Every structure is written in structure tokens, then in C-alpha cells.
mmCIF file of C-alpha atoms in Angstrom:
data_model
loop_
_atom_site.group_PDB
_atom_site.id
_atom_site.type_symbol
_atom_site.label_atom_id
_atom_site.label_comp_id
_atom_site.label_asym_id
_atom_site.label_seq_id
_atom_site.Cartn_x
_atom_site.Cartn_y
_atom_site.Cartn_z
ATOM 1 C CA UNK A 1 42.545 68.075 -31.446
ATOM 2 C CA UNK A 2 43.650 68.137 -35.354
ATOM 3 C CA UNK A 3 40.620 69.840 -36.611
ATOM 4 C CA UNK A 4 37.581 72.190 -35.516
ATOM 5 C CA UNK A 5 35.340 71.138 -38.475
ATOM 6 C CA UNK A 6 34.723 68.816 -41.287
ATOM 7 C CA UNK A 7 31.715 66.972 -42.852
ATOM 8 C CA UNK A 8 29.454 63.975 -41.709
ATOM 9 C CA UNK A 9 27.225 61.711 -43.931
ATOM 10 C CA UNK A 10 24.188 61.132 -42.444
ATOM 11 C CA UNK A 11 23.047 57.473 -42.448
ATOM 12 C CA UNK A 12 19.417 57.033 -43.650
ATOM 13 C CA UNK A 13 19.228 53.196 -44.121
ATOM 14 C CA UNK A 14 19.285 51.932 -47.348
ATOM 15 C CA UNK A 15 17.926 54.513 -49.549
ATOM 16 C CA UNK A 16 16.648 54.714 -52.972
ATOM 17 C CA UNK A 17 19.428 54.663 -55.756
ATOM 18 C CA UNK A 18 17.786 57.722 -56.813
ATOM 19 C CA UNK A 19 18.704 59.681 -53.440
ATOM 20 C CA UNK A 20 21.593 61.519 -53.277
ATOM 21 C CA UNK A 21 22.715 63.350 -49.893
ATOM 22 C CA UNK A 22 25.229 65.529 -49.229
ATOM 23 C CA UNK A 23 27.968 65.565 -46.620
ATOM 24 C CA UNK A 24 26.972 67.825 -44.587
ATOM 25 C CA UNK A 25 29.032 70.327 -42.111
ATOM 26 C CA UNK A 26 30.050 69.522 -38.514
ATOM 27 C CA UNK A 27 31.679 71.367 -36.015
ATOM 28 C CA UNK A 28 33.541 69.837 -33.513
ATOM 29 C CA UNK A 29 32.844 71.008 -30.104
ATOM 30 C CA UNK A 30 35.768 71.366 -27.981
ATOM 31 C CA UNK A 31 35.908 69.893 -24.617
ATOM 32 C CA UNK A 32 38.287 72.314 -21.661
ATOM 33 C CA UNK A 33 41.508 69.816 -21.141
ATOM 34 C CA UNK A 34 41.109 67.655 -18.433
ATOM 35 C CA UNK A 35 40.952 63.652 -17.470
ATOM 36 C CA UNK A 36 38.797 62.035 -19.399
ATOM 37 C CA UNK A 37 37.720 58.535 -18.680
ATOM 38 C CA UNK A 38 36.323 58.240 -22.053
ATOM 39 C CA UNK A 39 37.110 58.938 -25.653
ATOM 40 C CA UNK A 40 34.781 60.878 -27.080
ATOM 41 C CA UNK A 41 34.893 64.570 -29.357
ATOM 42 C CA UNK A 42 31.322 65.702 -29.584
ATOM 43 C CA UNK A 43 30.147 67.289 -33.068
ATOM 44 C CA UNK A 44 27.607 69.901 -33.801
ATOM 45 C CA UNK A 45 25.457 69.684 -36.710
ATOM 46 C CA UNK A 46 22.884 71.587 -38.617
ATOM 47 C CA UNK A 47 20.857 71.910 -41.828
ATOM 48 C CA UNK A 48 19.821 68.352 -41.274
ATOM 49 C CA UNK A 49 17.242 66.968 -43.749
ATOM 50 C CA UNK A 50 13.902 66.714 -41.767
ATOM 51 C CA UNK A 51 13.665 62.922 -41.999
ATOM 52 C CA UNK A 52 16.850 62.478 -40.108
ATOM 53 C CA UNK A 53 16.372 62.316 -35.979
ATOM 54 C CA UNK A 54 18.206 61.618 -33.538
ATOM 55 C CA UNK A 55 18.326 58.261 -32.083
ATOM 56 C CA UNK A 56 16.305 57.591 -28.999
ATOM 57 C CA UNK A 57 18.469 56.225 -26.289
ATOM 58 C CA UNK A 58 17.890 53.470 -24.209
ATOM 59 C CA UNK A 59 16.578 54.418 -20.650
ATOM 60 C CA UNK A 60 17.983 51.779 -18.195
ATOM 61 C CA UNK A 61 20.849 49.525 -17.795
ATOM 62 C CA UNK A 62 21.148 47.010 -20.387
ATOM 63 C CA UNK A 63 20.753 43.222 -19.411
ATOM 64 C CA UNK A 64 23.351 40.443 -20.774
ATOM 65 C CA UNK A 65 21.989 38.333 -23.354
ATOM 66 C CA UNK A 66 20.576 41.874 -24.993
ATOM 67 C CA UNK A 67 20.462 41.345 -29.155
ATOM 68 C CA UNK A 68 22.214 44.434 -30.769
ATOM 69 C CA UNK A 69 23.100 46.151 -33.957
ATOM 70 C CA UNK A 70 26.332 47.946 -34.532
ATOM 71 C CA UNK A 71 26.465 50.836 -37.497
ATOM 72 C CA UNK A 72 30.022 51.519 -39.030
ATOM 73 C CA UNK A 73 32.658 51.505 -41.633
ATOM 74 C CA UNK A 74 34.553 48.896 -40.894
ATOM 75 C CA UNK A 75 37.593 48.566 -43.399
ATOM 76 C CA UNK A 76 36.805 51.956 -44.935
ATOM 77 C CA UNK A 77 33.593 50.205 -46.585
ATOM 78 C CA UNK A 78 30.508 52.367 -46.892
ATOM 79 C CA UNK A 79 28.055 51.921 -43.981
ATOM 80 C CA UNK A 80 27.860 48.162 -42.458
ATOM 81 C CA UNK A 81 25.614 46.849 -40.044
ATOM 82 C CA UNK A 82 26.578 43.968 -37.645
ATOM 83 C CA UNK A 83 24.540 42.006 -35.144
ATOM 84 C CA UNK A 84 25.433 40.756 -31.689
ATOM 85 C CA UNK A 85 24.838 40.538 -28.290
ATOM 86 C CA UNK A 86 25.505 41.821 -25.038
ATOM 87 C CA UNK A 87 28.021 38.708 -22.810
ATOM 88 C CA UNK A 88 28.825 41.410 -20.284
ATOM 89 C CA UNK A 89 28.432 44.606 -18.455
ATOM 90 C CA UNK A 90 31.359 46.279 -16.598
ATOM 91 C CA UNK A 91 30.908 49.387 -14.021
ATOM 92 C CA UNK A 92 31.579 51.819 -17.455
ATOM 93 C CA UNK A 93 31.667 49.586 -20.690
ATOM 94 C CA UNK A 94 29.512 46.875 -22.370
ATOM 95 C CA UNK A 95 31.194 43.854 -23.722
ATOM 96 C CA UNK A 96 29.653 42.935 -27.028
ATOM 97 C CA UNK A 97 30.120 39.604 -29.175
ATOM 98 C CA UNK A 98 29.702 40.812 -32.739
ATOM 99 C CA UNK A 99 32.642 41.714 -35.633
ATOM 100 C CA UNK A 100 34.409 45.110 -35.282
ATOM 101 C CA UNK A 101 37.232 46.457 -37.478
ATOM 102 C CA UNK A 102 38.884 49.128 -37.711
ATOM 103 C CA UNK A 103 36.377 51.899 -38.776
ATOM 104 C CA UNK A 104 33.777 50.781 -36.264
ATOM 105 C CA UNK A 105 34.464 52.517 -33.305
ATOM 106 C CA UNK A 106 32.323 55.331 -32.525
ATOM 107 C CA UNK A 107 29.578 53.868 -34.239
ATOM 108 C CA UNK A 108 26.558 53.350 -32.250
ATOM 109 C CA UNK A 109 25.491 50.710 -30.431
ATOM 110 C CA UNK A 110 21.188 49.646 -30.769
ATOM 111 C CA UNK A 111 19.187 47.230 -29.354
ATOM 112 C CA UNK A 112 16.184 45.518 -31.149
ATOM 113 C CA UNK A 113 14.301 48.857 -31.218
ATOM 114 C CA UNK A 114 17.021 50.737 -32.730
ATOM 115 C CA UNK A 115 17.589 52.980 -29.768
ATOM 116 C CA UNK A 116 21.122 53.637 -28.833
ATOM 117 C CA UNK A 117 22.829 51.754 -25.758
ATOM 118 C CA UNK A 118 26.104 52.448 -26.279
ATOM 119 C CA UNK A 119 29.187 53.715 -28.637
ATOM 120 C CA UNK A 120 31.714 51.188 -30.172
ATOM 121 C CA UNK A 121 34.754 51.323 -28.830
ATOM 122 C CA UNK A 122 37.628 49.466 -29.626
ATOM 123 C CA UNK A 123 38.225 45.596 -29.971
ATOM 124 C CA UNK A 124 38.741 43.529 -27.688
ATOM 125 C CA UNK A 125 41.838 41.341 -27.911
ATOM 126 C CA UNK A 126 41.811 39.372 -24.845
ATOM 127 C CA UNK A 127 40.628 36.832 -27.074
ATOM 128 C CA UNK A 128 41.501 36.770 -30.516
ATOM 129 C CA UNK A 129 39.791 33.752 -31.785
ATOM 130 C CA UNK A 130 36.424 35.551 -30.384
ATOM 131 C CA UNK A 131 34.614 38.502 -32.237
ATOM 132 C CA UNK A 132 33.752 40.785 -29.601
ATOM 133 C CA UNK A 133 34.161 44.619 -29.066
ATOM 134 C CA UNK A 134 34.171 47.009 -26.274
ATOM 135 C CA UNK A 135 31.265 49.688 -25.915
ATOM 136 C CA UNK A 136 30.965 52.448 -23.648
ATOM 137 C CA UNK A 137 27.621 52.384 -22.353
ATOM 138 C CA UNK A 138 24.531 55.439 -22.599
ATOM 139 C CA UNK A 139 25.012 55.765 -19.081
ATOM 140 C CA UNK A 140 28.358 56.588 -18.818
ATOM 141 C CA UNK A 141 27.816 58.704 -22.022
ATOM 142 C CA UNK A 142 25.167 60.615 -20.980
ATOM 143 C CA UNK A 143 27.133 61.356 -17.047
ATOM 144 C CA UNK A 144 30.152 62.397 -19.364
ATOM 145 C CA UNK A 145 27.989 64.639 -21.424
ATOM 146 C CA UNK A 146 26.719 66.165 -18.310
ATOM 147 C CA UNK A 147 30.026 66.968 -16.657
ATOM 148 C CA UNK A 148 30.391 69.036 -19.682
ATOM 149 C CA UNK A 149 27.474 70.910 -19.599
ATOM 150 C CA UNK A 150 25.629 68.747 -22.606
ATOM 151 C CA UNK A 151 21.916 67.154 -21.494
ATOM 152 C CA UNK A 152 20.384 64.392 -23.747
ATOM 153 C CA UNK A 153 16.816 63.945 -23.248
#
């Protein structure tokens, strides 16, 4: 791991011009070396504004066809959302048919209630005339987490 901490904008939707927030401090939480099936550093945060919650997750496995949103910064532009849908599920990873870029991955994944399904993870090129992306799903996520001692509700 290159760092142990650095800062995290929050995204809050598109507020007023008039509101300014702060970066705000993260610590990355290291993980004890070992396989991991999945990319993914975990960050602690605090001193949160109060009207900034976590997402609510989605419960159950996700069904193809499923619309979703994906949050990002795709091309180093300031936060983008894109919309898509579910084609496919595999046993860890969601295919999704919606535009990623570079900048996109680890952005989260929400279906039409905004809760999260799943984490961007890279493009897929099997097809480059197609715009789709692979996600790791909230399932696998959340088993990850769990091997590591970390519980989402």
C-alpha cells in the first residue's frame, strides 16, 4: 500500500453553489497480506457532516434487467453519474451495460432506490464496441468484509 491516509470528498448530490465542503480525512485501513479475490482498500472516516449517511445496501441478489446508477470521476471530471443496467450476474461480479472510464472504478453501484449493489470495477473489454463494466457485487463485498472482521448492517 502507498499511503495510510489522505482526504475524501464527500458526494452530496448537486448542491447549492453556495455550499462549500471540505475534503475531509480518511484513513486507510490496512488489510493482514493474504489472497484476495477482490480489490478493495477499506477507508475510515470521521467528522462527517450530519446530512451525509451511508448508503443502504441492497439485501438480495440482484436480478438481470435491474436499472442502475453508477457515481464516479470518470476522466478526472468532478462527480458523474451514469445509468445502466444489469445483462448479467456471475458467481462474484455483476456485468453492467453503462459507460465507465478510467476514474470510475470503485464507485458505487445503485439501483433505482439508490441503495448500493455493487462497486465498479474495471471495464470490460471483451467487447469494445459495447459500453459495459464489471462490478463486484454487495454480496461478495459484504463476505469479504467479514473475513476481515468488518460487519455492514
Amino acid at each position: 500500500m502507498l499511503f495510510r491516509s489522505l482526504q475524501v470528498e464527500p458526494y452530496y448530490g448537486s448542491p447549492p453553489d453556495t455550499l462549500y465542503r471540505e475534503y475531509i480525512a480518511a484513513k486507510v485501513i490496512p488489510q493482514s497480506e493474504r489472497e484476495q479475490k477482490i480489490d478493495l482498500t477499506i477507508l475510515e472516516v470521521t467528522g462527517l457532516p450530519a446530512d451525509i449517511q451511508p448508503l443502504a445496501t441492497f439485501p438480495d441478489k440482484i436480478s438481470r434487467g435491474t436499472a442502475i446508477e453508477i457515481i464516479g470521476h470518470p476522466g478526472e471530471q468532478d462527480w458523474v453519474v451514469e445509468a445502466g443496467k444489469v445483462v448479467s450476474l456471475e458467481a462474484e461480479t455483476l456485468k453492467l451495460q453503462v459507460k465507465v472510464a478510467r476514474g470510475n472504478s470503485g464507485g458505487p453501484v445503485l439501483d433505482s432506490q439508490k441503495r448500493a449493489i455493487g462497486i465498479i470495477s474495471q471495464k470490460d473489454t471483451s467487447n469494445p464496441q459495447a459500453e459495459m463494466a464489471i462490478a463486484y457485487s454487495m454480496i461478495t463485498i459484504k463476505k469479504t468484509l467479514s473475513l476481515w472482521g468488518i460487519n455492514l448492517p
